[in-house]
Short mmCIF file of C-alpha atoms (C1' of nucleotides) in Angstrom, two decimals:
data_model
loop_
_atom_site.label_atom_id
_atom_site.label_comp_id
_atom_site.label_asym_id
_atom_site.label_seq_id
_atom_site.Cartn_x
_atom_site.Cartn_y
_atom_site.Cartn_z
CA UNK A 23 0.00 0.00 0.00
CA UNK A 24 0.99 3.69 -0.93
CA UNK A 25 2.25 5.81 1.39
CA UNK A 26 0.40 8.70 2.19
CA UNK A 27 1.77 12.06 1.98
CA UNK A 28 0.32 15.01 3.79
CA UNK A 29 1.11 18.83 3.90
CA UNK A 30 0.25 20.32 6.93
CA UNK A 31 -0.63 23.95 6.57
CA UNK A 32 -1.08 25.77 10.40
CA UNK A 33 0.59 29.23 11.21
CA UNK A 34 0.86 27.53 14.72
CA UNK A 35 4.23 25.77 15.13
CA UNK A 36 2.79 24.00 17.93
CA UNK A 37 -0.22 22.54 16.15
CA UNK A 38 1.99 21.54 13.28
CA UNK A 39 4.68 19.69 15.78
CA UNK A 40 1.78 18.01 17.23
CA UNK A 41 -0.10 16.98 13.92
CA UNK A 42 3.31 15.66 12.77
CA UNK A 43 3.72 13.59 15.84
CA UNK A 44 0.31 12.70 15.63
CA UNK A 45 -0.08 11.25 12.00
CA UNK A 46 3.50 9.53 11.77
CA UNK A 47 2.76 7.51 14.63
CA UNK A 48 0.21 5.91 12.12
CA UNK A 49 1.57 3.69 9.49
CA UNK A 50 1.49 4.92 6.36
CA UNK A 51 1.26 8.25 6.53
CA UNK A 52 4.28 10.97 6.04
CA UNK A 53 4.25 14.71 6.49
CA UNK A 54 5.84 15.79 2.90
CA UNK A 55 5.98 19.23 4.13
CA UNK A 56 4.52 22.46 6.35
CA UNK A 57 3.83 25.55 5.34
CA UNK A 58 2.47 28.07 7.77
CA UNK A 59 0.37 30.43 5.86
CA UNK A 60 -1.80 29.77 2.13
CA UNK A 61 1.14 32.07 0.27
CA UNK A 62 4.00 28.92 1.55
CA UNK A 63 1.46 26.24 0.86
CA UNK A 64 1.11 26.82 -2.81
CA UNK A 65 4.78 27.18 -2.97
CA UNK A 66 5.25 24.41 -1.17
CA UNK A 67 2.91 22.60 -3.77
CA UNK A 68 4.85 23.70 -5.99
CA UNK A 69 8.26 23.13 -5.06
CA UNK A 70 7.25 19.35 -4.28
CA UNK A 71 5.66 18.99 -7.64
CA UNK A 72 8.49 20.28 -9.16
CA UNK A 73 10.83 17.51 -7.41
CA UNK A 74 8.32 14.83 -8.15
CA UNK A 75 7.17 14.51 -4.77
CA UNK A 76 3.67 13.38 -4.46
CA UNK A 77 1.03 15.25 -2.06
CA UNK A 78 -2.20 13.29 -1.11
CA UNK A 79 -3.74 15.67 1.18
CA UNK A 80 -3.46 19.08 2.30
CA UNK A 81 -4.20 19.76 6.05
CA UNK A 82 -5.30 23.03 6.54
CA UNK A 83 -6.37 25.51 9.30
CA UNK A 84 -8.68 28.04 8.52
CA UNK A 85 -7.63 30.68 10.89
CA UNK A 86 -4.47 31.33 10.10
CA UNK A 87 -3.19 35.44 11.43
CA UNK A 88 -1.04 36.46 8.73
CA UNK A 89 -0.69 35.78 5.19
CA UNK A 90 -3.45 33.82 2.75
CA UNK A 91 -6.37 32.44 4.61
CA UNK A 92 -7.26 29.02 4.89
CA UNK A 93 -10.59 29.07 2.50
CA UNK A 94 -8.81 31.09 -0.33
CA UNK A 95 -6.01 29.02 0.03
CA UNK A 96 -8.19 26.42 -0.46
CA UNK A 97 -9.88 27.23 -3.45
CA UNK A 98 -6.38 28.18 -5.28
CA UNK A 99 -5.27 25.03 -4.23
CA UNK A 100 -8.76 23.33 -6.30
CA UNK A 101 -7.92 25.07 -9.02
CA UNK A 102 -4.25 23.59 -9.59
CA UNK A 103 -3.99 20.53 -11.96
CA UNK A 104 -5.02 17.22 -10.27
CA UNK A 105 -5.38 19.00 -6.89
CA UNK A 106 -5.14 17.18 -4.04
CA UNK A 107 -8.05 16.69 -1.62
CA UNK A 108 -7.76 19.88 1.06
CA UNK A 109 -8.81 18.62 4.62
CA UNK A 110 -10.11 21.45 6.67
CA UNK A 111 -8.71 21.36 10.28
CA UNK A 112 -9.81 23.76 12.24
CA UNK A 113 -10.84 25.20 16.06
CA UNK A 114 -13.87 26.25 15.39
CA UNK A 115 -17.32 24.64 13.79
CA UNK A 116 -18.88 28.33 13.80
CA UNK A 117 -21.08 28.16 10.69
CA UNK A 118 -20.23 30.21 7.17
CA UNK A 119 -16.71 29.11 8.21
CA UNK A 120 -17.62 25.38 7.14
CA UNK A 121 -19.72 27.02 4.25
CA UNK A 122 -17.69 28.81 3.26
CA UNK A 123 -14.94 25.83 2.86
CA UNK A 124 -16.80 23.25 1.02
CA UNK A 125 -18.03 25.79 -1.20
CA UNK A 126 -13.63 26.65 -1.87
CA UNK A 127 -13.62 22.61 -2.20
CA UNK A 128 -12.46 21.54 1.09
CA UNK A 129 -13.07 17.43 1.16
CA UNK A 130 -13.23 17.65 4.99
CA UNK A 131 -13.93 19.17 8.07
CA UNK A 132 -12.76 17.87 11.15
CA UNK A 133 -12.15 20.07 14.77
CA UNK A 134 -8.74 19.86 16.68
CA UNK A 135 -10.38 18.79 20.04
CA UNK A 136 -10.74 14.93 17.61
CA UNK A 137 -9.27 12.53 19.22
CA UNK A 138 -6.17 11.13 17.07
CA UNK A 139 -7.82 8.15 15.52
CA UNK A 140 -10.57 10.81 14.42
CA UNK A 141 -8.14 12.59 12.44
CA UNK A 142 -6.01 9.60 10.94
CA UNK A 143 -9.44 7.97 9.80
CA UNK A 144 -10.26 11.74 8.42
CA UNK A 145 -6.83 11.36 6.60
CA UNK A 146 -7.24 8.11 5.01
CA UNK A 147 -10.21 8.95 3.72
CA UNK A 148 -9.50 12.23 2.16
CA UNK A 149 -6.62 10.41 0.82
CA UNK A 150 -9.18 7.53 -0.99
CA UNK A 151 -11.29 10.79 -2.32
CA UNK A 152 -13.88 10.51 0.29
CA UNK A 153 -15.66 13.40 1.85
CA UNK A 154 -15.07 13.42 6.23
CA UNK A 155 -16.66 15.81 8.45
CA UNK A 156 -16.63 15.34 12.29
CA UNK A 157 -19.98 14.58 13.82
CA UNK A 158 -20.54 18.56 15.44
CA UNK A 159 -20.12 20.13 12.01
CA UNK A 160 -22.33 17.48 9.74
CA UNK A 161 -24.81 18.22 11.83
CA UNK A 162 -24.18 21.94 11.62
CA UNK A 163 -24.24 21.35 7.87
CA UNK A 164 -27.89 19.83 7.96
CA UNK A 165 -29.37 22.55 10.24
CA UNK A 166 -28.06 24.77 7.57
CA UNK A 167 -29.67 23.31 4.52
CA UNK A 168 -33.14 23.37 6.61
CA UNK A 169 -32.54 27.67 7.51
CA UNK A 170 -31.85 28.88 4.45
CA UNK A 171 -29.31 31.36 4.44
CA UNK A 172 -30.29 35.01 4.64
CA UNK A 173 -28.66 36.99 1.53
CA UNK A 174 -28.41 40.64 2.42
CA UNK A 175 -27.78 43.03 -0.89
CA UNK A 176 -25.15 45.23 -1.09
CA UNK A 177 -26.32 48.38 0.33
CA UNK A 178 -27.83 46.24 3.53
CA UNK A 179 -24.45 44.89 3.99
CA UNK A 180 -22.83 48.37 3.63
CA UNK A 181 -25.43 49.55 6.34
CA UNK A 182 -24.65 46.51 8.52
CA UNK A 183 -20.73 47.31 8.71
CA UNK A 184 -21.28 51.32 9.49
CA UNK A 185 -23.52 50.21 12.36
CA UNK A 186 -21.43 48.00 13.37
CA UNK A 187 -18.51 50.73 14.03
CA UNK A 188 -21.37 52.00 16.60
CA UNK A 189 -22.64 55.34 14.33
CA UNK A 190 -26.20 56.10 14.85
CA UNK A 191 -28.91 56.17 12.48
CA UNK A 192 -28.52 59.72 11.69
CA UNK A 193 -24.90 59.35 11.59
CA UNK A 194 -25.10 56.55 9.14
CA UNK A 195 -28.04 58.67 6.85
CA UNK A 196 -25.08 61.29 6.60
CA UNK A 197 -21.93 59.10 5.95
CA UNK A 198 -23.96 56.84 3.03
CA UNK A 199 -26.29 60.80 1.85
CA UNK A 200 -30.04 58.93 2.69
CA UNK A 201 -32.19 60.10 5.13
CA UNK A 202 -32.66 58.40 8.32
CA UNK A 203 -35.76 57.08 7.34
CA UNK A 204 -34.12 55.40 4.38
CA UNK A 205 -31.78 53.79 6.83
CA UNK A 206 -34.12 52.91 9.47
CA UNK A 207 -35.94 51.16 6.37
CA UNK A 208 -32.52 49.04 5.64
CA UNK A 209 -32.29 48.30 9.39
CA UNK A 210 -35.57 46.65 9.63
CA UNK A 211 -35.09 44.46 6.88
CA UNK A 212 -32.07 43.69 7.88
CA UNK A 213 -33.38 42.51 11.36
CA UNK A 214 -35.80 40.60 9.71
CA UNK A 215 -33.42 38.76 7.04
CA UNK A 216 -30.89 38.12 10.66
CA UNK A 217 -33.79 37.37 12.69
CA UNK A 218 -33.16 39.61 15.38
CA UNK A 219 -35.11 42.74 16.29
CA UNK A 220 -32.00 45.09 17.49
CA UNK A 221 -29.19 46.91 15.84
CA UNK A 222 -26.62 44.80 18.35
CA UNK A 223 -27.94 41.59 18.00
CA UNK A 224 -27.65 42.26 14.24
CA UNK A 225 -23.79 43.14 14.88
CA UNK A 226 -23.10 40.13 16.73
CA UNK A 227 -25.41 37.36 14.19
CA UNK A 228 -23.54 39.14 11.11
CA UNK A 229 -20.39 38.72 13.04
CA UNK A 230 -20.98 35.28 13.84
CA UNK A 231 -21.98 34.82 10.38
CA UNK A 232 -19.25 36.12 9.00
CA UNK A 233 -21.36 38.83 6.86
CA UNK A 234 -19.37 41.42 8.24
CA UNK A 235 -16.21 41.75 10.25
CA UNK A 236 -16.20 42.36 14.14
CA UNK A 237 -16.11 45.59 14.91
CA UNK A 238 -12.68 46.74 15.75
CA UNK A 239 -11.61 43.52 13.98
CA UNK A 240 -8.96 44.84 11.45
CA UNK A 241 -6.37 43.14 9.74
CA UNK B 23 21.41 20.58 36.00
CA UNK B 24 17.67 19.27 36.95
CA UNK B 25 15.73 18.39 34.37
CA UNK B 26 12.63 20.66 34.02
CA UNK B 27 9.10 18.65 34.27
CA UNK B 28 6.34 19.95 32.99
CA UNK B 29 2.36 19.31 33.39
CA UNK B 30 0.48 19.72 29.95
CA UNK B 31 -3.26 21.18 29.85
CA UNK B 32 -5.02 21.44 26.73
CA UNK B 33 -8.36 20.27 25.16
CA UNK B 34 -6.62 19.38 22.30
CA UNK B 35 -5.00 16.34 21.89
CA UNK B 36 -3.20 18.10 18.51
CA UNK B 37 -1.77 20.83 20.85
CA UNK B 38 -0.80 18.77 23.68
CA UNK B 39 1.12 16.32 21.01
CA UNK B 40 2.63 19.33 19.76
CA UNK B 41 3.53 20.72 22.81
CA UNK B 42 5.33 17.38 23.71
CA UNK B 43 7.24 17.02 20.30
CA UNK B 44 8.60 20.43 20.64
CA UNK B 45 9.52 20.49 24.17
CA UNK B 46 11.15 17.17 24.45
CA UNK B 47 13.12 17.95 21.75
CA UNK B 48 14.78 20.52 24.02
CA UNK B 49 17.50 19.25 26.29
CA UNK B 50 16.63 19.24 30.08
CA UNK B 51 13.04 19.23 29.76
CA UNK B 52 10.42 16.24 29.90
CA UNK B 53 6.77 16.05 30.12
CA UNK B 54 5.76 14.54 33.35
CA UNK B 55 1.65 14.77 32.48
CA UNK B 56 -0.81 15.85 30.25
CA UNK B 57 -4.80 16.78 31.03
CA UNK B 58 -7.22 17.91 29.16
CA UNK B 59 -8.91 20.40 31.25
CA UNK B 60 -8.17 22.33 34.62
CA UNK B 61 -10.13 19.19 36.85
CA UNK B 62 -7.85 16.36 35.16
CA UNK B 63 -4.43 18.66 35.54
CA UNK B 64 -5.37 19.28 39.54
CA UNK B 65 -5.79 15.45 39.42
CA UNK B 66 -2.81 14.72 37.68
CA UNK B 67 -0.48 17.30 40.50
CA UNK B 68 -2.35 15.36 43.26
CA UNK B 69 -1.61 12.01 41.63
CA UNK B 70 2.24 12.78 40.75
CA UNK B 71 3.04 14.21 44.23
CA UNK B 72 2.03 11.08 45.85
CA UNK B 73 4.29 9.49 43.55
CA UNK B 74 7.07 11.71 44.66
CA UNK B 75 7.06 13.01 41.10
CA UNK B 76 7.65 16.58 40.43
CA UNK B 77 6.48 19.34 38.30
CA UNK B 78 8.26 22.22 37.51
CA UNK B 79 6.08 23.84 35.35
CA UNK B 80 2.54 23.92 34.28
CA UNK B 81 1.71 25.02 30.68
CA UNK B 82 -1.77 25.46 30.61
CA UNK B 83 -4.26 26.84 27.94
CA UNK B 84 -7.38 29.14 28.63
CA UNK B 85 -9.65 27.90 26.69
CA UNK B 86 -10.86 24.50 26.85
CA UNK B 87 -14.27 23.19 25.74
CA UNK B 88 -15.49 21.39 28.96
CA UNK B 89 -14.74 21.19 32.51
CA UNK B 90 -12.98 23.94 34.43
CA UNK B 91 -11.36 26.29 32.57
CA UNK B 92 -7.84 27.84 32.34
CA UNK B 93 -8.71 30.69 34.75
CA UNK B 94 -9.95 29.06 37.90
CA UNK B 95 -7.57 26.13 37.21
CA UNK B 96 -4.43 28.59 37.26
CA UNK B 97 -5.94 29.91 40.74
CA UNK B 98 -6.21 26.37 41.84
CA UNK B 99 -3.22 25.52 41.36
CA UNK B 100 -1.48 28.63 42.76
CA UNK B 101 -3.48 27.53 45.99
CA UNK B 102 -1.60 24.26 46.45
CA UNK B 103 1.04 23.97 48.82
CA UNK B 104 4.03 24.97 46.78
CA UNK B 105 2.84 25.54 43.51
CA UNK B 106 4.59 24.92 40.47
CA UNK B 107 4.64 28.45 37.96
CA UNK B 108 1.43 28.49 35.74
CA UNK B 109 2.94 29.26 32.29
CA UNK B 110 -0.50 30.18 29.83
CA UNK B 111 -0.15 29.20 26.68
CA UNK B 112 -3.03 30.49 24.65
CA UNK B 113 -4.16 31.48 21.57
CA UNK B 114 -6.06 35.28 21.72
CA UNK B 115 -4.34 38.07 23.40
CA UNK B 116 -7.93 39.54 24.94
CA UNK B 117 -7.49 42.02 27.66
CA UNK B 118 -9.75 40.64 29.89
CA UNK B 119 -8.13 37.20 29.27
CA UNK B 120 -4.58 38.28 30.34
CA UNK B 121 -5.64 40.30 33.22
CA UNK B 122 -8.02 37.49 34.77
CA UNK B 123 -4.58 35.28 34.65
CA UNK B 124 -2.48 37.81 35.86
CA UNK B 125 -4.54 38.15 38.41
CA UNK B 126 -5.32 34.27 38.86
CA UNK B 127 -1.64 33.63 39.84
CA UNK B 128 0.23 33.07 36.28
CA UNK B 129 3.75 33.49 36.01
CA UNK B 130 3.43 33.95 32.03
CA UNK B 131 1.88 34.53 29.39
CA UNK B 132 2.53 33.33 26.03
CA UNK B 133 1.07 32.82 22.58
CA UNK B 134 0.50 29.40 20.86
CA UNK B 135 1.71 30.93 17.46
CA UNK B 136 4.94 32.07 18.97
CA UNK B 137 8.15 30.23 17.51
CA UNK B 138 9.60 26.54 19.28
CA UNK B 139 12.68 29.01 21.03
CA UNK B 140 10.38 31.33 22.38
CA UNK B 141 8.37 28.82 24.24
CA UNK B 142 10.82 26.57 25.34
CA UNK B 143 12.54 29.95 26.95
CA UNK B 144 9.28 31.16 28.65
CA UNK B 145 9.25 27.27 30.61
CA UNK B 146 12.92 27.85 31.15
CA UNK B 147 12.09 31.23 32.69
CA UNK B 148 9.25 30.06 34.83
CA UNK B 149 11.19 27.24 35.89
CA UNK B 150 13.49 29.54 37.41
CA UNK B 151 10.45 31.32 39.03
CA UNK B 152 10.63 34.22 36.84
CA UNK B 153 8.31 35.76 34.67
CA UNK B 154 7.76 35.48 30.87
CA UNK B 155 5.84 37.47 28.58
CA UNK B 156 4.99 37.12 24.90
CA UNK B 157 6.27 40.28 22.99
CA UNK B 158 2.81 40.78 22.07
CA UNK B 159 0.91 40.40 25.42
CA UNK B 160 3.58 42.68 26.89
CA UNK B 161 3.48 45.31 24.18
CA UNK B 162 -0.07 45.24 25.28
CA UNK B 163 0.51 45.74 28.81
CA UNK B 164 2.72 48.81 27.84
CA UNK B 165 0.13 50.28 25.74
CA UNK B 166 -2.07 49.71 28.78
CA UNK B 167 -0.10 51.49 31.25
CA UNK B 168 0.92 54.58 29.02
CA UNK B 169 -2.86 55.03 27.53
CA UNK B 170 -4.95 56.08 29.93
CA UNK B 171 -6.33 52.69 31.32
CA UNK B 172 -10.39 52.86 31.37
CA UNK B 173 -9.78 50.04 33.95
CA UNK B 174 -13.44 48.59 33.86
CA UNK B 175 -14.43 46.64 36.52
CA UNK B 176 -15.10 42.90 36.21
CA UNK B 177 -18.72 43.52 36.22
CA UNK B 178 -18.67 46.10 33.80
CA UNK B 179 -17.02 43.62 31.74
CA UNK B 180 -19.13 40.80 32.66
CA UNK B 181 -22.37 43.59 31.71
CA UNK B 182 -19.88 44.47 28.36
CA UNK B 183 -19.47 41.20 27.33
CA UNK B 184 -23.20 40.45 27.33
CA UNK B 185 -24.15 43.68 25.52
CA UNK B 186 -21.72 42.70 22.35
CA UNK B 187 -24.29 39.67 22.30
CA UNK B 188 -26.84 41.63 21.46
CA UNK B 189 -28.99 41.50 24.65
CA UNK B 190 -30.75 44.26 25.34
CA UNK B 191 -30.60 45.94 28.87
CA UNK B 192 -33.64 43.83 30.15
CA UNK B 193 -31.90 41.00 28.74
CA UNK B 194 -28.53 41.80 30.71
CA UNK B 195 -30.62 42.28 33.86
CA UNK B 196 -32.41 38.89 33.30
CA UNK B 197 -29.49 37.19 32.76
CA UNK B 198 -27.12 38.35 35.62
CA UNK B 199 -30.67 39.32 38.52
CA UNK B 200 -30.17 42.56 38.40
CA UNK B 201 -32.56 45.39 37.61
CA UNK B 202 -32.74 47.07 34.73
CA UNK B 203 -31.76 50.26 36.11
CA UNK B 204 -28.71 49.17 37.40
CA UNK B 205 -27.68 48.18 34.02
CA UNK B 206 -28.13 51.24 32.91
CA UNK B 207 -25.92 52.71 35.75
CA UNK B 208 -23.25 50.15 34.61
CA UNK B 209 -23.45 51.19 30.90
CA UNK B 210 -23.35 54.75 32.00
CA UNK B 211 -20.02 54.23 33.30
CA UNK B 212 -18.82 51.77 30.44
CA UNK B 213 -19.56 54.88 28.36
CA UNK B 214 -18.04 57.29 30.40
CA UNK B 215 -14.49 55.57 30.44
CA UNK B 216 -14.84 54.34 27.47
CA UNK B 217 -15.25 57.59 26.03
CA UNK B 218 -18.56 57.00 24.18
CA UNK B 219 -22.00 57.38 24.34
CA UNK B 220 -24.24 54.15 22.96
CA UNK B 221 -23.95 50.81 22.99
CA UNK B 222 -23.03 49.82 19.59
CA UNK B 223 -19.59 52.41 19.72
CA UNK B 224 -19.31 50.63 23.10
CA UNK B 225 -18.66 47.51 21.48
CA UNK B 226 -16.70 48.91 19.18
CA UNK B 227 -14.52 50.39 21.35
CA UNK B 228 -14.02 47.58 23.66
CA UNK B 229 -13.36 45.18 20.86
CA UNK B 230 -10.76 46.97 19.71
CA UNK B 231 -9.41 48.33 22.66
CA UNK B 232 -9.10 44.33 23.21
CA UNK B 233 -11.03 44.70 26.81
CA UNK B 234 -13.48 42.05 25.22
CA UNK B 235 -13.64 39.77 22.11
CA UNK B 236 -15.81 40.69 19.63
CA UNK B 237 -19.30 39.66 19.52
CA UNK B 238 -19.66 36.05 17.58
CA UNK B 239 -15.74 35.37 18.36
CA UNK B 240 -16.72 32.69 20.80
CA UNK B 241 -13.99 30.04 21.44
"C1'" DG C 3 -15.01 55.35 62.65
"C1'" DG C 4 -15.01 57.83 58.68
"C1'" DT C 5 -14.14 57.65 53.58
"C1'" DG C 6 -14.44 55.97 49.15
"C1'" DG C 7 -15.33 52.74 45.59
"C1'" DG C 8 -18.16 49.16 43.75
"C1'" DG C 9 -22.66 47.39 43.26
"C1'" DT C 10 -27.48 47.84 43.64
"C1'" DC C 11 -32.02 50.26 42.75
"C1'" DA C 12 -35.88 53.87 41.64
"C1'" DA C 13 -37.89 57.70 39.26
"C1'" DC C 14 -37.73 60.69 35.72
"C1'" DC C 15 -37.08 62.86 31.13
"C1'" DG C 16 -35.57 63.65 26.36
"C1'" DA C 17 -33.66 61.43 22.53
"C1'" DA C 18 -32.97 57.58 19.70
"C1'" DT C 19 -34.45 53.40 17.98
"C1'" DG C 20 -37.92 49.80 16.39
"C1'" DG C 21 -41.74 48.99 13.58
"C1'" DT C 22 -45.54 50.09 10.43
"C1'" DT C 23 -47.78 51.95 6.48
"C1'" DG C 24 -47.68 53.93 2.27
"C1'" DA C 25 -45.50 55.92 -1.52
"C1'" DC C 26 -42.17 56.86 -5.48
"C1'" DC C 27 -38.41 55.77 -8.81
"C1'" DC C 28 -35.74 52.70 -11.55
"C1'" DG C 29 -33.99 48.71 -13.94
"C1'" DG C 30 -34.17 43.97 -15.17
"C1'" DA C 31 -36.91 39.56 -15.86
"C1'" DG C 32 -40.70 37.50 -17.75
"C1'" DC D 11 -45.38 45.99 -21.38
"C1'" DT D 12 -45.94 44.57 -16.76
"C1'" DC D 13 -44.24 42.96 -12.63
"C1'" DC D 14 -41.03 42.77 -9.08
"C1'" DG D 15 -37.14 43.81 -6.23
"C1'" DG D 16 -33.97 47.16 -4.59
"C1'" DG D 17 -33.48 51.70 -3.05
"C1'" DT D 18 -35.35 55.93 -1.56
"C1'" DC D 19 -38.36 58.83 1.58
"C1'" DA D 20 -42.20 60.55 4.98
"C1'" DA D 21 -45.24 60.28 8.88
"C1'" DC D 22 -46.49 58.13 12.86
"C1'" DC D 23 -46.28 55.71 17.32
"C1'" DA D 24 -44.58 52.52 20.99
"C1'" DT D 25 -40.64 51.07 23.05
"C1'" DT D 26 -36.13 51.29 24.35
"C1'" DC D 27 -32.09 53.66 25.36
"C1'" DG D 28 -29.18 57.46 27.25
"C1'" DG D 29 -28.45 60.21 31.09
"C1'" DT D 30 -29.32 62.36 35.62
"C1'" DT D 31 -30.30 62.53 40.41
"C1'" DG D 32 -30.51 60.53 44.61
"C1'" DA D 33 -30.28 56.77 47.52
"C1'" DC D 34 -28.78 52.41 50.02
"C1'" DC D 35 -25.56 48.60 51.19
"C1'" DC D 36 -21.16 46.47 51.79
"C1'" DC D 37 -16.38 46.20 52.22
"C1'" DA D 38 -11.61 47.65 52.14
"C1'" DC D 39 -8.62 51.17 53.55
"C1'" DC D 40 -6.94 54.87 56.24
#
DNA sequence: GGTGGGGTCAACCGAATGGTTGACCCGGAG
DNA sequence: CTCCGGGTCAACCATTCGGTTGACCCCACC
C-alpha cells in the first residue's frame, strides 16, 4: 500500500509539531511538508511537484493570522492541476466558516479537540477521495440546509458594517447621503433577514456569520 | 542541572502532542503529564506528588471546551502547597483574558503561534520562578499602562461582554438578577471611560481596545 | 469610625431606535 | 409591457435607550 503524503498547513508551530507527531505515529502516513500560511502552501505545492514529490492531502487551518487564509487558500489550491483533496482542520465549527470551505472545495472538516484516531481515519479517507466531516459540524451542515441562508444586498451589507462601528442612524443617513428614514428602512429588513429585532444583535449574528467583520476587527 | 518537568493542559490532543514534540526535543526538559482540562491537571499534581514526582512547570491553555477552565484552574493551582509556575499558553491576546490570569496567579503569558525558542525559553524562565511574557501580550501591557487605562471593573465587563451579544438591557438584567436600572448605571459608566455614548460604539470600542472579544468570536 | 469605591435600585425625562404603512423611482426579468 | 425587487423617503407611534439625580448597602482602607 501507498504511502500517504500530507502537507500540513497551520501558522501555529505548535499545532503543526503536534499533527506531525500525531499522524507519523500511524503507518502509512508521512508529512511531505509544512507551510504556515496559504502564500508557503502553494509554494510548497509547488516546489514538491516540481521535485516529483507526491502530495495526497493538504491539512489546513482556517484561521491562520497572517498571510493567505485558509478558504482562499483552499480554493487556489482546487484550481491547480489534479489537486489534491484539502482537509479542513480547524478550532472552530462556527457556521459560514464550514460554508464557506466546502463551497472553496475543502473534502473535509474535522475540529482539533478529535481525538487522534478521528483525524487519521479523516486522513485516510480524504486520501481515498472521500468526503469526512466530524460529527458537530455534519450536523451543523444539515441545520443549515433546513434555515436557508439570509442573503443581504449590497447596500444592507454596507449599512450593517457602518452600524457595526457603533454610528447612529442619523450618523449613518449622513456618511452613506439617505435620510434616516431610508436607513431605518434598511435596518428593519435587515433585522428581519438576521432574525433579530436590534441593531446589536444584528452586529453580533452578522459577526458570527461572517457577513461582516467584528467591529474593531482589522487586519 | 535538573531536568525541568512539565504538566500539559489542553483540550486538544493536537496541541498537547505538539507541545510534547517540541519540548522534548529541548535538552533538560520532559513532560511529566498531560490533562485535558483544569479538573484532570489538579488530578494529575495530586496524583504525581504522591508518587514523589515533580512538576516544575505547568503550561496550561485558557480555553478548553469542557470542565474547568484555564482561569480558575491557574488559581487552583497557585493555591496548592508549593505551587509549580502556571505558564498560559493560549491562543487570543484579549485584555480581559490576560488580566483574569495575571490576576489568577500566572507566572506567564505566552502565545501558541509564537516560535519553538520562544516557548521553550518562557518554561525555562518560569522554571526559574521568573516571569515570561509574549512580545505581544507585553506590548499590550505597555500600551495599557501609558494610555490612559479605562480600567473597567469585572462587572462592567461581565455587563460588556453580554451587551456585544446583542442582549438588550432587560436582557442583561435577566441574565445576571439585576434590575434594569442598574444596568443602565453600569453602561453609563462603560460609556463614560470608554469615552462614548451608545452601545453599539461601546462595542466597538471595547473590541478593539481588546477589553473584550468581539461579539460572535466565541472560542 | 469615617471615607471611598463598587454594586445595587428607583424615578424621571428627552432622545434615539424599532416597527408600520404607504409611496415613489428605476432597472431587469418574464 | 408589466411585474417585481432594490433603493429611496415621509409620517407616525410605541418602546427602548441614554443620562441624571438621589439613595442604600457592603467592604476595604486609612
Amino acid at each position: 500500500m501507498k504511502e500517504i503524503r500530507v502537507l500540513l498547513v497551520d501558522d501555529h508551530p505548535v499545532v503543526r509539531a503536534g499533527l506531525r507527531a500525531m499522524l507519523t505515529a500511524f503507518e502509512g502516513i508521512s508529512v511531505a511538508a509544512e507551510a504556515a500560511d496559504g502564500d508557503a502552501a502553494l509554494k510548497e505545492l509547488e516546489r514538491l511537484r516540481i521535485l516529483g514529490d507526491r502530495v495526497d492531502v493538504v491539512l489546513m487551518d482556517l484561521q491562520m493570522g497572517a498571510g493567505m487564509d485558509g478558504v482562499t487558500a483552499t480554493s487556489r489550491i482546487r484550481q491547480l492541476e489534479g489537486p489534491p483533496p484539502v482537509l479542513i482542520l480547524t478550532t472552530y465549527d462556527t457556521d459560514a466558516d464550514i460554508l464557506a470551505a466546502v463551497e472553496a472545495g475543502a473534502s473535509g472538516y474535522m475540529l482539533k479537540d478529535a481525538p487522534p484516531e478521528q483525524i487519521h481515519q479523516a486522513v485516510l479517507a480524504a486520501a481515498a477521495g472521500q468526503t469526512a466531516l466530524a460529527p458537530r459540524v455534519a450536523a451543523l451542515l444539515m441545520d443549515r440546509i433546513s434555515n436557508p441562508a439570509p442573503s443581504l444586498t449590497p447596500r444592507e451589507i454596507q449599512l450593517l458594517e457602518l452600524l457595526a462601528t457603533g454610528l447612529s442612524n442619523r450618523a449613518i443617513a449622513k456618511r452613506v447621503f439617505i435620510s434616516e428614514a431610508t436607513v431605518k428602512t434598511h435596518l428593519v429588513h435587515i433585522y428581519g433577514k438576521l432574525g433579530v429585532d436590534n441593531r446589536t444583535a444584528a452586529i453580533a449574528a452578522a459577526t458570527q456569520r461572517r457577513i461582516i467583520r467584528g467591529p474593531g476587527t482589522q487586519g
